[in-house]
Structure formats: C-alpha cells, structure tokens
Tab-separated table of N, CA and C in Angstrom:
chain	number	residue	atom	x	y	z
K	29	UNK	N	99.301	60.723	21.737
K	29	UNK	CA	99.547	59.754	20.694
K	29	UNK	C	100.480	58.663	21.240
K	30	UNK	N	100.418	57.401	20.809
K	30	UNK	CA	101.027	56.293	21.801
K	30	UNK	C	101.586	55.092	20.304
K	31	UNK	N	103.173	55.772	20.694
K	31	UNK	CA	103.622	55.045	19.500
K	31	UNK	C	104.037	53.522	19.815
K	32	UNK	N	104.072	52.579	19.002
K	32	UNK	CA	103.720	50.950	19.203
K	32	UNK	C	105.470	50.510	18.756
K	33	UNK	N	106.174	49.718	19.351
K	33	UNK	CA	107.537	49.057	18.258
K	33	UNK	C	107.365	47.679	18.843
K	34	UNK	N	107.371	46.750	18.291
K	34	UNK	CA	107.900	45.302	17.976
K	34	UNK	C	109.198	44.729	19.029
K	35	UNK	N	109.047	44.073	19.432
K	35	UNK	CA	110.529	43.308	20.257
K	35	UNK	C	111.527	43.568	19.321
K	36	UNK	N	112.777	43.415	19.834
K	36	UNK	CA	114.092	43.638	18.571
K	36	UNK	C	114.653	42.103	19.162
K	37	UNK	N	115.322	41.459	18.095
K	37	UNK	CA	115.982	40.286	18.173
K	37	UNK	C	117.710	40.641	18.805
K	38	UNK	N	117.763	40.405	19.705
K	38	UNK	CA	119.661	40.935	19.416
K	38	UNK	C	120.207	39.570	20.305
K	39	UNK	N	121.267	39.404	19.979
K	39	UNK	CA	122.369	38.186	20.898
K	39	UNK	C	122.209	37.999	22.056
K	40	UNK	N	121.689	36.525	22.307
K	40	UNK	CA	122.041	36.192	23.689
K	40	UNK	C	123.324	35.974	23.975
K	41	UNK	N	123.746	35.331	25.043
K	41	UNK	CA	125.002	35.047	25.553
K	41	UNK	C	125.739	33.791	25.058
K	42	UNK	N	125.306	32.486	24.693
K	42	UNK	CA	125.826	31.856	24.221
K	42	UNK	C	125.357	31.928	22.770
K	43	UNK	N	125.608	32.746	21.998
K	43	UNK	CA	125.157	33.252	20.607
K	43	UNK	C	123.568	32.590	19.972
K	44	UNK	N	123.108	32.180	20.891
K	44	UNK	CA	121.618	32.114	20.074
K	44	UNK	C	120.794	33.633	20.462
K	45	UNK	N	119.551	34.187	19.623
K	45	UNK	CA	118.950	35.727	19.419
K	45	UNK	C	117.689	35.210	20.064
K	46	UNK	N	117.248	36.135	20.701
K	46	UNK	CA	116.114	36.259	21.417
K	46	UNK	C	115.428	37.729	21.356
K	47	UNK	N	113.922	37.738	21.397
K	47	UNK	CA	113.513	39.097	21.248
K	47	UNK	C	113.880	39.616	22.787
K	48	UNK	N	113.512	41.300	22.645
K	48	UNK	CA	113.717	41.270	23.946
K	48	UNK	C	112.752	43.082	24.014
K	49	UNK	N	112.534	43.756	24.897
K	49	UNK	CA	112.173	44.883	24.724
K	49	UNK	C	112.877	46.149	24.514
K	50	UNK	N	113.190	46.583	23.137
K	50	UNK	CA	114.226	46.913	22.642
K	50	UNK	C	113.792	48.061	21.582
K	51	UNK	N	114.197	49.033	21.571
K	51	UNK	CA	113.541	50.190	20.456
K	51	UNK	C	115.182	50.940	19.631
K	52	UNK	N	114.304	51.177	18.426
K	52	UNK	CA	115.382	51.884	17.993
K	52	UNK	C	115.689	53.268	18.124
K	53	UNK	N	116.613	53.706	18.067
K	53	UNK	CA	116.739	55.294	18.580
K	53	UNK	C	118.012	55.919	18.164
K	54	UNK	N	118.390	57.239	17.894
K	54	UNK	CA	119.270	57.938	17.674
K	54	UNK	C	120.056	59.186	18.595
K	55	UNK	N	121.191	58.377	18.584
K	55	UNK	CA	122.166	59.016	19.428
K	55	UNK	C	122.711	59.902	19.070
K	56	UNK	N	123.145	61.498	19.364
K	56	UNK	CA	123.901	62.194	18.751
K	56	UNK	C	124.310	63.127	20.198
K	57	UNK	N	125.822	63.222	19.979
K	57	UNK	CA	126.741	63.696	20.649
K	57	UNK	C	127.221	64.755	20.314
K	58	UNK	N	128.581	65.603	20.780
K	58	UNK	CA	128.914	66.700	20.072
K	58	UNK	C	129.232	66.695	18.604
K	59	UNK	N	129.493	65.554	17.976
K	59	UNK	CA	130.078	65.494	16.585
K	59	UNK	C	128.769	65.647	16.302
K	60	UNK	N	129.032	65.923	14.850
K	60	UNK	CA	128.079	65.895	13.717
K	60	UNK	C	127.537	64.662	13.063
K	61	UNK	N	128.325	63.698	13.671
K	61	UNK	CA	127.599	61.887	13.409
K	61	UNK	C	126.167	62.258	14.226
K	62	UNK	N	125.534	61.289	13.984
K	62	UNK	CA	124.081	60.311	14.922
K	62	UNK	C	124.194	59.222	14.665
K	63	UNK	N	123.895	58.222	15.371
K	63	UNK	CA	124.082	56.915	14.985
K	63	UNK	C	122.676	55.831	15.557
K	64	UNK	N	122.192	55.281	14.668
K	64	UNK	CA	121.137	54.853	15.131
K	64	UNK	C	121.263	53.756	15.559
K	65	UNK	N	120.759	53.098	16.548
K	65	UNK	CA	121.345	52.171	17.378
K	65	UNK	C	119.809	51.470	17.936
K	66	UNK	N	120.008	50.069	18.186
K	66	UNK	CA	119.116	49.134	18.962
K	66	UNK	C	119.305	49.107	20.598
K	67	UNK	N	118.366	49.846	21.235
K	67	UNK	CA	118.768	50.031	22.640
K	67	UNK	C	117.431	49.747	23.649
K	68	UNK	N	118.713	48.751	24.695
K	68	UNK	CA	117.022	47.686	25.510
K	68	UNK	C	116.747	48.749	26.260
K	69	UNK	N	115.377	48.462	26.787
K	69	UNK	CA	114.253	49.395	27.476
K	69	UNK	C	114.293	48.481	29.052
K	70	UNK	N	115.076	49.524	29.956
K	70	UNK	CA	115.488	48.143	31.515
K	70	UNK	C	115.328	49.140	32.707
K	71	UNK	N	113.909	48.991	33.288
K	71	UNK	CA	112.828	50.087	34.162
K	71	UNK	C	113.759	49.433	35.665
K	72	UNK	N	114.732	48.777	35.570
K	72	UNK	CA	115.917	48.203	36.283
K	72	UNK	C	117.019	48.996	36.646
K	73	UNK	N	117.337	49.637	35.536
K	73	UNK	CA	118.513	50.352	35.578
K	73	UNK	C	118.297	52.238	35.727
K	74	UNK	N	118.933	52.582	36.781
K	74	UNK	CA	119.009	54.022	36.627
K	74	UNK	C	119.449	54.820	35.706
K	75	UNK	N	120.299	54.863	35.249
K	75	UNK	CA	120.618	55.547	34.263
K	75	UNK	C	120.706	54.632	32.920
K	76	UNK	N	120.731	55.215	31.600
K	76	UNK	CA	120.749	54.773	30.213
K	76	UNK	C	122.423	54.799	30.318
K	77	UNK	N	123.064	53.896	29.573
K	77	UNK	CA	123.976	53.037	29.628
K	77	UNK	C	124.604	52.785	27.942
K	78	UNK	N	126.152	53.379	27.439
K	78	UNK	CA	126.401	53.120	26.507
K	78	UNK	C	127.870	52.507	26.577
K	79	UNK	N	128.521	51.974	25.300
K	79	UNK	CA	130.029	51.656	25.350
K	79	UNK	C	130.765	52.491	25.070
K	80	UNK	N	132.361	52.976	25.870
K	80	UNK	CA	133.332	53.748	25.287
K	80	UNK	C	133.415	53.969	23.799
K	81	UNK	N	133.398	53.010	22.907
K	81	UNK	CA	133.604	53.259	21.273
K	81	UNK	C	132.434	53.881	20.699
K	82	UNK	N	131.215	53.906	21.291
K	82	UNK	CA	130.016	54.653	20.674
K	82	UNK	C	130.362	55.922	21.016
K	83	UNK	N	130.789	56.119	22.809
K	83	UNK	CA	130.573	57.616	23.117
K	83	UNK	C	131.941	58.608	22.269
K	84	UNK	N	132.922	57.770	21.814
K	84	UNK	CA	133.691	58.308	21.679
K	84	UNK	C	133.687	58.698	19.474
K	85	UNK	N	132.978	57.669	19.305
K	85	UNK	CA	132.500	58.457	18.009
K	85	UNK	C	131.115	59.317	17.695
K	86	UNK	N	130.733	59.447	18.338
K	86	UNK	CA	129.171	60.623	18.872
K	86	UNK	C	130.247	61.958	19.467
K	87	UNK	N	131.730	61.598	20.195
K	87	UNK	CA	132.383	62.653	20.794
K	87	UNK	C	131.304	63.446	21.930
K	88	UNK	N	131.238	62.554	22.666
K	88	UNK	CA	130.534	62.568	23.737
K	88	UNK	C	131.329	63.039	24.912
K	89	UNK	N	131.039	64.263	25.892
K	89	UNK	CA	131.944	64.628	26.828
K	89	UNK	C	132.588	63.863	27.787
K	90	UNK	N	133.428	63.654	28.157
K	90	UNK	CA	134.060	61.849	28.628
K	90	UNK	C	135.102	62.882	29.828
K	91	UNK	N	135.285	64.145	30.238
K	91	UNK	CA	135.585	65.039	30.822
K	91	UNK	C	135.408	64.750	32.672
K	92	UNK	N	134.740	63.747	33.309
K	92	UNK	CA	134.025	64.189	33.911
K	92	UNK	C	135.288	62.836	34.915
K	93	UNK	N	134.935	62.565	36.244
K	93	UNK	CA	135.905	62.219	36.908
K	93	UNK	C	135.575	60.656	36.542
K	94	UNK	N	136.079	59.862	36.474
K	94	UNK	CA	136.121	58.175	36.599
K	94	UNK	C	135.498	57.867	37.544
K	95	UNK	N	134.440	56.598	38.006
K	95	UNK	CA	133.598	56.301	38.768
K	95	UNK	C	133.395	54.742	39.166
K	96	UNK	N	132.657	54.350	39.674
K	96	UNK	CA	132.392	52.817	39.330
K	96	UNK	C	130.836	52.924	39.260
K	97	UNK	N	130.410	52.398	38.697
K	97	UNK	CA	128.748	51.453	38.394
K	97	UNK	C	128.727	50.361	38.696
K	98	UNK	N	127.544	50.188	39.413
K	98	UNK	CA	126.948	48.772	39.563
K	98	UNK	C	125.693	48.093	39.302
K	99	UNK	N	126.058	47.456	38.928
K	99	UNK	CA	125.115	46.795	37.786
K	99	UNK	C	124.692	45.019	37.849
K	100	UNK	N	123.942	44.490	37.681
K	100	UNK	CA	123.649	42.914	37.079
K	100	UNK	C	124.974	42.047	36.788
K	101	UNK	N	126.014	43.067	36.043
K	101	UNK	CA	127.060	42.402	35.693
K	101	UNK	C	128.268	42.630	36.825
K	102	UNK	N	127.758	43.479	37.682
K	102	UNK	CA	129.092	43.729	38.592
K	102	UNK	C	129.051	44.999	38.497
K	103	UNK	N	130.617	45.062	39.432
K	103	UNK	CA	131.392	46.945	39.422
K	103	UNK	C	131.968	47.311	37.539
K	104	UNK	N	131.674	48.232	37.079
K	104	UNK	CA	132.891	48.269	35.968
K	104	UNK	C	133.207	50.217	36.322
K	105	UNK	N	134.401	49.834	35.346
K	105	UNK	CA	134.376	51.788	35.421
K	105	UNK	C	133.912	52.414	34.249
K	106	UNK	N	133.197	53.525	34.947
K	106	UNK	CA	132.683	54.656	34.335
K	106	UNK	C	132.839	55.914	33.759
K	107	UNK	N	131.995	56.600	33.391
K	107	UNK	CA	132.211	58.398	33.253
K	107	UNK	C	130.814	58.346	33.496
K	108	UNK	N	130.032	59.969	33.754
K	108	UNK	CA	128.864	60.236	33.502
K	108	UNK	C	128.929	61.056	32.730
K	109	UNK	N	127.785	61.406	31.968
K	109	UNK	CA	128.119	62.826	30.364
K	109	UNK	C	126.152	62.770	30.661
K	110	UNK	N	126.138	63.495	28.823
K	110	UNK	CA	124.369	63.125	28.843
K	110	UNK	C	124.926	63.327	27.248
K	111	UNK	N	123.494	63.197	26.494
K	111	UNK	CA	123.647	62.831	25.128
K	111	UNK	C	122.445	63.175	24.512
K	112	UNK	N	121.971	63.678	23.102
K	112	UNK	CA	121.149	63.381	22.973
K	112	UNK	C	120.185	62.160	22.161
K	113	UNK	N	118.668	61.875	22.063
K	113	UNK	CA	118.506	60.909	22.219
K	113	UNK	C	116.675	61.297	21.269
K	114	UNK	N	116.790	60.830	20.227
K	114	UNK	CA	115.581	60.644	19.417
K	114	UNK	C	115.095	59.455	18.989
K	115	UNK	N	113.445	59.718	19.103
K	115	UNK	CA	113.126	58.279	19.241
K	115	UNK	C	111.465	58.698	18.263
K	116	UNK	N	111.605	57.764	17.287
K	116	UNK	CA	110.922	58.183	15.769
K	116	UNK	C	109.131	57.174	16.345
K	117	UNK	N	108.396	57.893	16.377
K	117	UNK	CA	106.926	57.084	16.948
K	117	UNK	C	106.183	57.110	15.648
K	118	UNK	N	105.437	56.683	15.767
K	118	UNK	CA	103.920	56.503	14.698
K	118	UNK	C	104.824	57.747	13.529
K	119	UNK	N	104.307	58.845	14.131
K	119	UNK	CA	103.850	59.668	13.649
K	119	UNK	C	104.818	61.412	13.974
K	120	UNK	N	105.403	61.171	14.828
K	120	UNK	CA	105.928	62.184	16.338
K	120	UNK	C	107.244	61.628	16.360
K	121	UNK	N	108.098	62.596	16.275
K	121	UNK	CA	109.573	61.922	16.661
K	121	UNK	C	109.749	63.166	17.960
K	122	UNK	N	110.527	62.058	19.098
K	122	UNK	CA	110.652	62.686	20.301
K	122	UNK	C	112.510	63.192	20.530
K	123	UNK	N	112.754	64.121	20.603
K	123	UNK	CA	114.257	64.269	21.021
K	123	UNK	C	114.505	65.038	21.888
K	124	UNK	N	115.590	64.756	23.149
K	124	UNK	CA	115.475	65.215	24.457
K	124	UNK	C	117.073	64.682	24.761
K	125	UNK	N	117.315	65.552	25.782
K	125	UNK	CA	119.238	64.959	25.919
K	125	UNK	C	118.731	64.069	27.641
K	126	UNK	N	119.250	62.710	27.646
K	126	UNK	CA	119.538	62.462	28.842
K	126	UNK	C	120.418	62.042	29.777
K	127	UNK	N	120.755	61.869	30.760
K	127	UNK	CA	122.190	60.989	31.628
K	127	UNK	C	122.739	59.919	30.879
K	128	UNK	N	123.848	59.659	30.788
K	128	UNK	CA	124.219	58.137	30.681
K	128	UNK	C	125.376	57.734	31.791
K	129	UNK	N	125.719	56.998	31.136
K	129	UNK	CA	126.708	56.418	32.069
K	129	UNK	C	127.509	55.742	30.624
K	130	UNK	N	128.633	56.183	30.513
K	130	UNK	CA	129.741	55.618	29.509
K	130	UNK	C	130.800	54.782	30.054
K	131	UNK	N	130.195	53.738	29.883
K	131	UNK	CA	131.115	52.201	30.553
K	131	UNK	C	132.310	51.818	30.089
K	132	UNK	N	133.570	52.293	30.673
K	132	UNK	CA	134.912	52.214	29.860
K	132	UNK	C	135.649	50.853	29.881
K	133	UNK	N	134.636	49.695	30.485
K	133	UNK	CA	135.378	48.357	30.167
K	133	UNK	C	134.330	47.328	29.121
K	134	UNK	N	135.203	46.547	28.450
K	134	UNK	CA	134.043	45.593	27.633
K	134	UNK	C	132.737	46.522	26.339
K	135	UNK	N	131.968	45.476	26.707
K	135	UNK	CA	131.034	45.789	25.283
K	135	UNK	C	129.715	45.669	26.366
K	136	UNK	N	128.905	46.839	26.902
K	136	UNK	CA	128.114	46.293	27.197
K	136	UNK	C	126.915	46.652	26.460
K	137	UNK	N	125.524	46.161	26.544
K	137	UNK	CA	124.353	46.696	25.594
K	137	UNK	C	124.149	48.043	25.466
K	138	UNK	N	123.640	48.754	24.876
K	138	UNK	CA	122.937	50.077	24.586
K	138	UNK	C	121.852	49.990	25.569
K	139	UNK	N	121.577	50.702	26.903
K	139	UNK	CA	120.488	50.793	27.843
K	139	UNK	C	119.651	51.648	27.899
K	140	UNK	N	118.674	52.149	27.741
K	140	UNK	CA	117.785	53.194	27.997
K	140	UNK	C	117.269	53.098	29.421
K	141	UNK	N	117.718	53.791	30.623
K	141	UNK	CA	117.179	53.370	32.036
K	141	UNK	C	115.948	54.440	32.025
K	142	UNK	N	115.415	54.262	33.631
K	142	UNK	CA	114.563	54.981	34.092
K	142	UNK	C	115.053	57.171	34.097
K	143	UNK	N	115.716	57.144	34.769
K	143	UNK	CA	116.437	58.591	34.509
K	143	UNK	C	116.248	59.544	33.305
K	144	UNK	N	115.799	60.396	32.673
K	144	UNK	CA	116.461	60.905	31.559
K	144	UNK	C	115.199	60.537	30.690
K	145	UNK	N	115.157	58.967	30.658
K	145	UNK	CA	114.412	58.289	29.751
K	145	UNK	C	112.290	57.933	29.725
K	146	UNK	N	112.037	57.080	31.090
K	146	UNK	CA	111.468	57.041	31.515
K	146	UNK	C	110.416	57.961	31.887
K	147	UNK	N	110.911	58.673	32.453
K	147	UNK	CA	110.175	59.832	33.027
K	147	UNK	C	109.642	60.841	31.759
K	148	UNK	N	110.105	60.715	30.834
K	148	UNK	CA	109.350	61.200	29.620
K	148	UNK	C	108.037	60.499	28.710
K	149	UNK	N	108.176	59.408	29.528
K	149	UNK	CA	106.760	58.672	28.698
K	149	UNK	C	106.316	57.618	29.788
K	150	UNK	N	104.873	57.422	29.340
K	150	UNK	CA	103.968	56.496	29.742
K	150	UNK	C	104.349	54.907	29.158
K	151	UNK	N	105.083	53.863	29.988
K	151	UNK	CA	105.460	52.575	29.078
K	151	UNK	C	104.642	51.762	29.125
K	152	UNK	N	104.404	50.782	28.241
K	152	UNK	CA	103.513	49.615	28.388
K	152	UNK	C	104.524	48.747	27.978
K	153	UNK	N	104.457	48.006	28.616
K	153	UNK	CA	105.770	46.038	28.012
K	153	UNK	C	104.260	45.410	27.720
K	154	UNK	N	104.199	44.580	27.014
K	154	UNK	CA	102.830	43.585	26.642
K	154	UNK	C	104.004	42.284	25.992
K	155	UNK	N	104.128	41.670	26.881
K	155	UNK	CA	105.550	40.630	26.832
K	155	UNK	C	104.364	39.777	26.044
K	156	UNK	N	103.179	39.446	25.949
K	156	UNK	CA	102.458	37.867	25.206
K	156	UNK	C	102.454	38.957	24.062
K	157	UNK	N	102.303	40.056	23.406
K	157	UNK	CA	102.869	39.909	21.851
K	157	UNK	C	104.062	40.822	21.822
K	158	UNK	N	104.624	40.791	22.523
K	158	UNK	CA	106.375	41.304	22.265
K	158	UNK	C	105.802	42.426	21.732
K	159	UNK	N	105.422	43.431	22.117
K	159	UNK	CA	105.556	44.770	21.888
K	159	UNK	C	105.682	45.990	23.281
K	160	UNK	N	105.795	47.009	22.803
K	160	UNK	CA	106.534	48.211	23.629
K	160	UNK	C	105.621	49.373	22.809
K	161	UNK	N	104.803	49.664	23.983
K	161	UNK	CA	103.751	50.918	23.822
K	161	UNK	C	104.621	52.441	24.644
K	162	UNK	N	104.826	53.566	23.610
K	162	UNK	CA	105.379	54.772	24.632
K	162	UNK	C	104.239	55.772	24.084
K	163	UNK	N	103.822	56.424	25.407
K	163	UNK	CA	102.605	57.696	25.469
K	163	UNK	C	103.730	58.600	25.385
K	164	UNK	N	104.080	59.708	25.190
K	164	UNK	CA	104.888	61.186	25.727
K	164	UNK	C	103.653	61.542	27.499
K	165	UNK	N	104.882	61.447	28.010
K	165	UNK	CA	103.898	61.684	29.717
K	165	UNK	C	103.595	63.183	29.776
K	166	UNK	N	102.476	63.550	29.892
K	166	UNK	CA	101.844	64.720	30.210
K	166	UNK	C	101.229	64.902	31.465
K	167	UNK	N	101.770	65.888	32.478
K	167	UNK	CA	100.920	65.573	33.790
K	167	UNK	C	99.573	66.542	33.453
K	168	UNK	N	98.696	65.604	34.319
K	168	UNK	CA	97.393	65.693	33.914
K	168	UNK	C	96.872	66.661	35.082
K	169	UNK	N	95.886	67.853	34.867
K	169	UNK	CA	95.205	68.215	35.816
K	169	UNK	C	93.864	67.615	35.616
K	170	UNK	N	93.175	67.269	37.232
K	170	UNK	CA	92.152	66.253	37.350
K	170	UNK	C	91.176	67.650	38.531
C-alpha cells in the first residue's frame, strides 16, 4: 500500500513559506507526551535530526557523550539517542524507533534522514505536483 502526502508549507529564511517535501509524523520519547510535528524528508542527511527543546519534552535519552555534526549549516553540538516515530498513511499507520541526532545549539528543522528512516520505505519525490509517495519496503524474492 503506498501512502500519498502533499508538500508542507514551512518558513524560509528570510520569512517568506515555501512548500517543501515534508510529512507529518509523531514523535514520542520516554514521557508519556507525543508530539506531532512537520518534519522535512532530506535523502541528504544521515541521520533524522531534532532540537534540544523537543527532545527534552518527549524526555528523550540525552545520556550519551557530546559530539559534533556536520551538516549544510556547519559543525554544531550534538547527542545521539533514538526515538520513536509514527507516520499515519492512507490507511496503515507505520511506527518504528529510529537514530537521531539531538542538536544542542539553535533551532534547527525537524529532519527525517536516510538511517532509521529511509530504509523502511520505498520514496517517490514527484517535485512537478509537490507530493511524497512512501511504499513500506519489503524485500522481494524474485
């Protein structure tokens, strides 16, 4: 089954909104919150990517040694944890815990990378009508 979502509009940099390939999804950590959140889809980035103030109200394990990441935007510092991560399709809601990377400087986007994420589904980008096709990946015997 191959669930379909729409571009999401969120902030560019000098405050005008642009679509971008972006799904909605639910985060839940050790607390008993979930928080549903707009998070870009970036076959760029290794790991899925959140901000200190999310991980820390999800109470997300933040335990782990300090690091640096590098990224588009530069070095910043890190933690690594994992989280889990549901994502509501047609019909099929998918939930699975994966890596992140909890970025302890600034505000950066909500990321869903390749790691964790990726590797659980078949993607399609179809950038001429701004949509985002996900299969659940099944390896196939042929």
């Amino acid at each position: 089954m191959v669930a379909t979502f729409k571009y999401k509009e969120l902030p560019g940099k000098k405050g005008s909104n642009h679509k971008c390939p972006a799904i909605e999804v639910i985060f839940q950590g050790k607390s008993k919150f979930a928080q549903k959140i707009v998070a870009l889809i970036d076959s760029g980035a290794d790991l899925s990517v959140i901000p200190l103030d999310l991980a820390k109200f999800l109470n997300v394990d933040l335990s782990m040694n300090e690091s640096i990441s590098h990224g588009i935007g530069g070095k910043v510092k890190s933690k690594r944890s994992k989280i889990k991560v549901s994502v509501n399709g047609d019909r099929r809601k998918y939930t699975f815990e994966i890596p992140i990377e909890v970025i302890l400087e600034g505000n950066p986007p909500v990321i869903l990378g390749r790691q964790g994420f990726f590797d659980k589904f078949e993607i399609t980008l179809i950038e001429a009508e701004q949509k985002i096709k996900l299969k659940k990946y099944s390896k196939r015997k042929y």
